[in-house]
Coordinates of C-alpha atoms and ligand atoms in Angstrom, one line a residue:
M62 CA 53.5 -82.6 9.8
L63 CA 54.8 -78.6 9.1
A64 CA 57.2 -77.3 12.0
M65 CA 58.1 -74.1 11.7
V66 CA 61.5 -74.5 13.5
L67 CA 63.8 -71.5 15.7
N68 CA 67.3 -72.7 14.9
H69 CA 68.9 -69.4 15.5
P70 CA 67.2 -65.8 17.0
G71 CA 66.8 -63.3 14.1
D72 CA 63.9 -61.3 12.3
A73 CA 60.5 -62.6 11.5
N74 CA 61.8 -64.3 8.6
V75 CA 64.0 -66.8 10.8
F76 CA 61.7 -69.3 11.2
D77 CA 62.8 -72.9 9.0
P78 CA 59.7 -74.8 7.8
E79 CA 60.9 -78.9 8.6
D80 CA 58.6 -81.8 7.6
R81 CA 58.3 -84.1 10.9
P82 CA 56.7 -87.3 11.5
I83 CA 53.4 -86.8 13.8
P84 CA 55.0 -87.7 17.4
K85 CA 53.3 -90.4 19.6
A86 CA 52.0 -90.4 22.4
T87 CA 53.6 -91.2 26.2
A88 CA 52.7 -92.7 29.4
T89 CA 52.3 -89.3 30.9
K90 CA 52.0 -86.8 27.2
S91 CA 49.3 -86.6 25.1
V92 CA 49.2 -85.2 21.0
L93 CA 46.9 -81.8 20.4
K94 CA 46.7 -81.6 17.0
I95 CA 46.7 -78.1 16.9
M96 CA 43.9 -75.7 15.6
A97 CA 44.9 -72.3 16.5
F98 CA 47.0 -69.9 18.5
G99 CA 48.0 -66.6 19.5
I100 CA 50.9 -64.9 18.8
N101 CA 52.0 -63.3 21.9
H102 CA 54.9 -60.5 22.8
A103 CA 57.4 -63.0 24.9
E104 CA 57.6 -64.9 21.6
L105 CA 59.5 -61.9 20.0
I106 CA 61.5 -61.5 22.3
T107 CA 62.6 -65.4 22.6
R108 CA 62.8 -65.5 18.7
A109 CA 65.2 -62.0 18.4
G110 CA 67.5 -64.0 21.2
G111 CA 65.8 -62.3 24.5
S112 CA 65.1 -65.5 26.3
P113 CA 68.8 -67.4 27.3
D114 CA 66.5 -70.2 29.1
V115 CA 65.2 -71.2 25.9
H116 CA 67.9 -73.7 23.8
L117 CA 67.9 -73.7 19.9
P118 CA 66.5 -75.2 18.1
R119 CA 63.4 -75.0 18.9
V120 CA 59.7 -75.5 17.9
I121 CA 58.5 -72.0 19.9
G122 CA 54.6 -71.0 20.6
I123 CA 53.7 -70.9 24.6
E124 CA 49.9 -71.5 23.8
A125 CA 47.5 -73.7 21.6
V126 CA 44.1 -74.6 21.2
G127 CA 43.0 -77.9 19.3
V128 CA 42.2 -81.3 20.2
I129 CA 43.0 -84.3 21.4
Y130 CA 44.9 -86.3 18.5
E131 CA 46.0 -89.3 20.7
T132 CA 46.2 -89.9 24.5
S133 CA 47.8 -92.4 27.1
A134 CA 45.9 -95.1 29.2
N135 CA 44.1 -93.5 32.5
S136 CA 44.9 -89.7 30.8
G137 CA 41.3 -89.0 31.4
L138 CA 41.4 -87.0 28.3
Q139 CA 39.2 -88.5 25.2
S140 CA 40.3 -88.7 21.2
N141 CA 38.8 -85.1 19.4
Q142 CA 38.1 -83.6 22.9
K143 CA 38.5 -79.7 23.3
V144 CA 41.2 -79.1 24.5
M145 CA 43.9 -75.9 25.4
T146 CA 47.3 -76.0 26.8
L147 CA 49.7 -72.9 27.5
M148 CA 53.0 -72.0 29.6
G149 CA 54.7 -74.7 32.0
G150 CA 57.7 -75.1 29.2
F151 CA 55.6 -75.7 26.1
G152 CA 57.6 -73.8 23.4
R153 CA 59.7 -73.0 25.5
A154 CA 61.8 -76.2 27.8
F155 CA 60.0 -78.5 25.0
D156 CA 58.2 -77.7 21.4
G157 CA 55.2 -75.7 21.6
S158 CA 52.8 -74.3 19.5
Y159 CA 54.3 -73.2 16.2
E160 CA 54.1 -76.7 15.0
A161 CA 51.0 -78.7 13.6
Y162 CA 50.9 -81.6 15.7
A163 CA 52.4 -81.2 19.9
L164 CA 53.6 -83.3 22.4
V165 CA 51.8 -82.3 25.9
P166 CA 52.0 -83.2 29.6
N167 CA 48.7 -84.8 30.5
D168 CA 48.2 -82.4 33.2
Q169 CA 48.8 -79.5 31.4
L170 CA 46.2 -79.6 29.0
Y171 CA 43.0 -78.2 29.8
P172 CA 39.7 -79.4 28.7
V173 CA 37.3 -76.2 27.4
E174 CA 33.6 -76.3 26.1
S175 CA 32.9 -74.0 24.2
D176 CA 30.8 -73.3 21.1
L177 CA 33.7 -70.1 20.2
S178 CA 35.6 -70.4 16.6
W179 CA 39.1 -72.1 17.2
E180 CA 39.7 -68.6 16.0
A181 CA 38.3 -67.0 18.9
L182 CA 39.1 -69.4 21.2
A183 CA 42.8 -68.5 20.8
T184 CA 42.8 -65.3 21.9
I185 CA 42.3 -66.7 25.7
P186 CA 44.4 -68.4 27.0
E187 CA 47.5 -66.7 27.9
S188 CA 46.3 -63.2 27.2
F189 CA 42.9 -63.7 29.5
Y190 CA 44.6 -65.9 32.4
T191 CA 48.0 -63.5 32.9
A192 CA 45.1 -61.0 32.9
Y193 CA 42.9 -63.1 35.6
G194 CA 46.0 -64.0 37.5
S195 CA 46.9 -60.9 37.5
L196 CA 43.6 -59.1 39.1
C197 CA 43.0 -61.5 41.7
K198 CA 46.4 -59.9 42.9
L199 CA 44.9 -56.8 43.8
H200 CA 41.7 -57.7 46.3
L201 CA 39.6 -55.1 44.7
N202 CA 36.2 -54.7 45.2
Q203 CA 32.9 -53.9 42.7
G204 CA 33.4 -50.4 42.3
D205 CA 37.0 -49.7 43.3
Q206 CA 39.5 -47.6 40.5
L207 CA 41.3 -49.8 38.9
L208 CA 44.6 -48.6 36.4
I209 CA 45.7 -50.6 33.2
R210 CA 49.2 -49.6 32.2
G211 CA 50.1 -50.3 29.2
G212 CA 45.5 -51.0 28.3
S213 CA 46.1 -51.7 24.3
S214 CA 48.4 -54.8 25.0
S215 CA 46.7 -58.2 24.4
V216 CA 47.1 -58.8 28.4
G217 CA 45.3 -55.1 29.0
L218 CA 42.6 -55.5 27.3
A219 CA 41.8 -58.6 28.6
A220 CA 42.2 -57.1 31.9
L221 CA 39.9 -54.1 30.9
L222 CA 36.9 -56.7 29.3
M223 CA 37.5 -58.9 32.5
A224 CA 37.6 -55.9 35.2
K225 CA 34.6 -54.0 33.6
T226 CA 32.4 -57.7 34.3
L227 CA 33.6 -57.5 38.0
G228 CA 32.1 -54.0 38.2
L229 CA 35.5 -51.9 38.9
Q230 CA 36.1 -48.2 37.3
V231 CA 38.8 -48.5 34.7
T232 CA 41.8 -46.7 33.3
V233 CA 43.8 -47.6 31.0
T234 CA 46.5 -46.6 29.7
T235 CA 48.2 -45.9 25.6
R236 CA 50.7 -44.3 24.5
D237 CA 48.9 -43.6 21.2
K238 CA 45.6 -41.5 20.8
T239 CA 44.2 -42.9 18.0
K240 CA 43.4 -45.8 20.0
V241 CA 41.6 -44.0 22.8
T242 CA 37.9 -44.0 21.0
K243 CA 38.2 -48.2 20.9
L244 CA 39.5 -48.3 24.3
R245 CA 36.2 -46.6 25.2
Q246 CA 33.8 -48.3 22.8
F247 CA 35.5 -52.2 24.9
G248 CA 34.1 -50.6 28.0
A249 CA 37.1 -48.0 29.6
D250 CA 36.0 -45.5 31.9
H251 CA 39.3 -43.2 31.5
V252 CA 41.4 -43.5 28.7
L253 CA 45.3 -41.8 29.6
I254 CA 47.9 -41.1 27.1
D255 CA 51.3 -42.2 28.8
Q256 CA 54.4 -40.3 28.2
G257 CA 56.1 -41.6 31.2
E258 CA 54.0 -39.9 33.8
L259 CA 50.5 -39.6 34.1
A260 CA 48.2 -36.3 34.3
T261 CA 46.0 -38.1 37.0
R262 CA 45.4 -36.8 40.9
T263 CA 43.4 -40.1 40.9
Q264 CA 44.8 -42.5 43.6
F265 CA 44.0 -46.3 42.6
A266 CA 43.2 -49.6 44.4
G267 CA 44.9 -51.5 42.1
V268 CA 47.4 -50.9 39.0
I269 CA 47.9 -53.8 36.2
E270 CA 51.7 -52.8 35.2
L271 CA 52.3 -54.7 32.2
V272 CA 55.1 -51.7 30.7
G273 CA 57.0 -52.7 33.2
V274 CA 60.1 -50.8 35.6
T275 CA 59.8 -48.1 32.9
T276 CA 56.9 -46.6 34.5
L277 CA 56.2 -48.7 38.2
L278 CA 57.9 -45.6 40.0
D279 CA 55.5 -43.9 38.6
S280 CA 52.3 -46.0 38.8
M281 CA 53.0 -46.7 42.6
R282 CA 52.6 -42.5 43.2
H283 CA 49.0 -43.2 41.8
V284 CA 48.1 -46.0 43.9
K285 CA 46.6 -45.8 47.6
P286 CA 48.3 -46.1 50.5
N287 CA 46.8 -49.7 51.0
G288 CA 46.7 -50.9 47.1
Y289 CA 48.3 -52.9 45.2
V290 CA 50.3 -52.4 42.1
V291 CA 50.8 -56.2 40.2
V292 CA 53.9 -55.8 38.0
T293 CA 53.3 -58.7 34.9
G294 CA 54.9 -57.3 32.3
G295 CA 57.8 -55.1 30.4
L296 CA 56.8 -54.0 27.2
G297 CA 59.2 -51.0 27.8
G298 CA 62.1 -53.3 28.0
Q299 CA 63.5 -52.7 30.4
W300 CA 63.9 -55.9 34.0
V301 CA 65.3 -54.3 36.7
L302 CA 65.1 -50.9 38.7
P303 CA 68.3 -49.2 39.1
N304 CA 68.6 -47.7 42.7
F305 CA 65.2 -48.9 44.1
S306 CA 64.6 -47.4 47.2
P307 CA 61.6 -49.3 49.2
F308 CA 61.2 -45.9 50.7
S309 CA 59.8 -44.5 47.4
I310 CA 57.2 -46.0 47.7
Q311 CA 53.2 -46.2 48.8
G312 CA 51.0 -49.5 48.6
Y313 CA 51.5 -53.2 48.2
L314 CA 54.2 -54.4 45.4
T315 CA 53.2 -57.6 44.4
N316 CA 54.0 -60.4 40.6
F317 CA 52.3 -62.4 38.6
Q318 CA 53.6 -65.1 36.6
S319 CA 51.8 -67.1 33.7
T320 CA 55.1 -69.3 34.0
H321 CA 53.1 -72.6 35.5
V322 CA 50.1 -72.4 35.4
N323 CA 47.3 -73.0 38.4
A324 CA 44.5 -75.4 37.2
G325 CA 41.9 -73.9 40.1
L326 CA 43.0 -70.1 38.5
F327 CA 42.4 -71.4 34.7
Q328 CA 39.2 -72.9 35.3
A329 CA 37.8 -69.5 37.3
M330 CA 39.3 -67.4 34.5
L331 CA 37.6 -70.0 31.5
A332 CA 33.9 -69.6 34.1
L333 CA 34.1 -66.0 33.6
V334 CA 35.2 -65.8 30.3
A335 CA 32.1 -68.6 29.3
K336 CA 29.8 -66.4 31.8
H337 CA 30.4 -63.1 29.7
H338 CA 31.0 -64.7 26.0
L339 CA 34.7 -63.2 26.5
S340 CA 36.8 -63.5 23.6
L341 CA 39.5 -60.2 21.8
P342 CA 39.2 -59.1 18.9
I343 CA 41.3 -61.2 15.8
I344 CA 43.5 -58.3 14.5
Q345 CA 44.8 -60.3 11.5
Q346 CA 44.8 -64.6 10.8
F347 CA 48.1 -66.4 9.1
D348 CA 48.2 -69.7 8.4
L349 CA 51.1 -71.8 9.9
A350 CA 53.8 -71.7 7.5
H351 CA 53.5 -67.4 7.2
V352 CA 54.3 -67.2 11.3
G353 CA 56.8 -65.2 10.5
A354 CA 54.4 -62.7 9.1
A355 CA 52.4 -62.8 11.6
H356 CA 55.4 -61.7 14.1
A357 CA 56.1 -59.1 12.1
A358 CA 52.7 -58.0 11.9
L359 CA 53.1 -57.9 15.8
E360 CA 56.3 -55.8 15.5
K361 CA 54.4 -53.2 13.5
P362 CA 52.1 -50.5 14.9
H363 CA 48.6 -52.5 14.7
D364 CA 44.6 -52.3 15.9
L365 CA 43.7 -53.6 19.0
G366 CA 43.1 -57.7 20.0
K367 CA 45.3 -60.2 19.1
I368 CA 46.9 -61.7 15.9
I369 CA 46.4 -65.3 15.4
V370 CA 47.7 -68.5 13.7
I371 CA 45.8 -71.4 11.9
A372 CA 48.2 -74.6 12.3
N373 CA 45.1 -76.9 10.9
T374 CA 42.1 -76.1 8.9
N375 CA 40.0 -79.7 9.6
Ligands
LIG245 N1 53.9 -62.5 33.9 C1 53.8 -63.1 32.7 O1 53.1 -64.2 33.1 C2 53.1 -62.8 31.7 C3 52.2 -63.5 30.9 C4 51.6 -62.6 29.1 C5 52.4 -61.0 28.7 N2 53.3 -60.9 29.9 C6 54.2 -59.7 29.5 O2 52.7 -58.5 29.6 C7 52.8 -57.7 28.8 C8 51.9 -57.5 27.4 O3 52.1 -58.4 26.5 P1 50.9 -58.4 25.0 O4 51.4 -60.4 24.3 O5 49.5 -58.4 25.6 O6 51.8 -57.3 24.6 P2 50.9 -56.7 23.0 O7 49.8 -57.3 23.1 O8 52.2 -57.3 21.8 O9 50.9 -55.6 23.7 C9 51.5 -54.5 22.1 C10 50.9 -52.9 22.3 O10 52.2 -52.6 23.5 C11 52.2 -51.2 23.9 N3 53.2 -51.0 24.1 C12 54.8 -51.8 23.0 N4 56.1 -51.2 23.6 C13 55.6 -50.3 24.2 C14 56.8 -49.5 25.3 N5 57.9 -49.2 24.8 N6 56.4 -48.9 26.5 C15 55.0 -48.9 26.5 N7 54.2 -49.9 25.8 C16 54.5 -50.4 24.6 C17 51.9 -50.8 22.1 O11 51.2 -49.9 22.8 P3 51.0 -48.2 22.4 O12 51.1 -48.2 21.5 O13 48.5 -48.3 22.6 O14 50.9 -48.1 23.5 C18 51.3 -52.1 21.8 O15 50.2 -51.6 20.9 C19 54.8 -58.0 27.4 O16 55.5 -56.9 28.4 C20 54.4 -59.4 28.2 O17 55.9 -59.5 28.4 C21 53.7 -61.5 31.0

């Protein structure tokens, strides 16, 4: 089988193709035949050497959709069953999705019933789970005002789509004026152009902060005194806030991390997605041998949605 291996950090062309044997199921792990997966911002960081906890060589890729190829006795999983997997060390502590078959702990394989294509399903796990987990941290009620800072990212767009099904009033930000019309078409009530300080007097009941600490203090200026800000992303490339004074903020500050998936939260996300037939638009798709080209495409300015890779065609 083909595995696209990251042997050392580098640019988008750094992945080395390797022909490896298909793994064998163990007492606690099943073999996932990977049909498709989405490319995530976090994988660009890992590829470039920005994830010190990922030891190379590694097959990276933090999410996948596919079918059970081989499973262990008493796993509760069936051959050919449709499943998703994400995080929990996948593509970081052990080999992930940039290969045709992967060995995955049984309790990290989430069965899914869906008529969506593999391509559409591949847009869901990490983006919608992260978006849903972030939304749940905000304690919002129908009609509340939500701000999504970094609203044109995949997680941002997933949060927008879900927030509208929950009856929220949603303002999203982008740095790119050309995305305003499309963001409105996806349901945004308001779109703000983000130049570091937002030009709005709205006091939001909740904020999903995807740009990160570079805009966090400004975001907190726009939250109600009893509102919540969840820091989920770091698109701005900065992770620590220098000279932070808790007295400079209002509202409640929290964070969300998809690192260890909560199975109940994941199932609740899947139910909402299925009820409203949600998925992200696919910007471009590549085959596994061209996963580097998929990275290059995500690094360039791009349309709204998800870049996906097809690992097996049948
Ligand atoms: N906490 C978690 O568990 C978790 C899970 C998944 C993702 N994340 C994080 O969530 C964020 C979004 O991830 P994603 O995969 O959805 O990203 P993505 O789809 O790759 O986001 C791309 C968009 O981000 C915006 N962007 C890029 N650089 C920026 C900058 N310096 N400042 C502001 N905006 C910038 C651009 O939009 P415009 O040009 O339109 O502004 C770009 O189109 C990332 O920081 C990622 O690491 C966190």
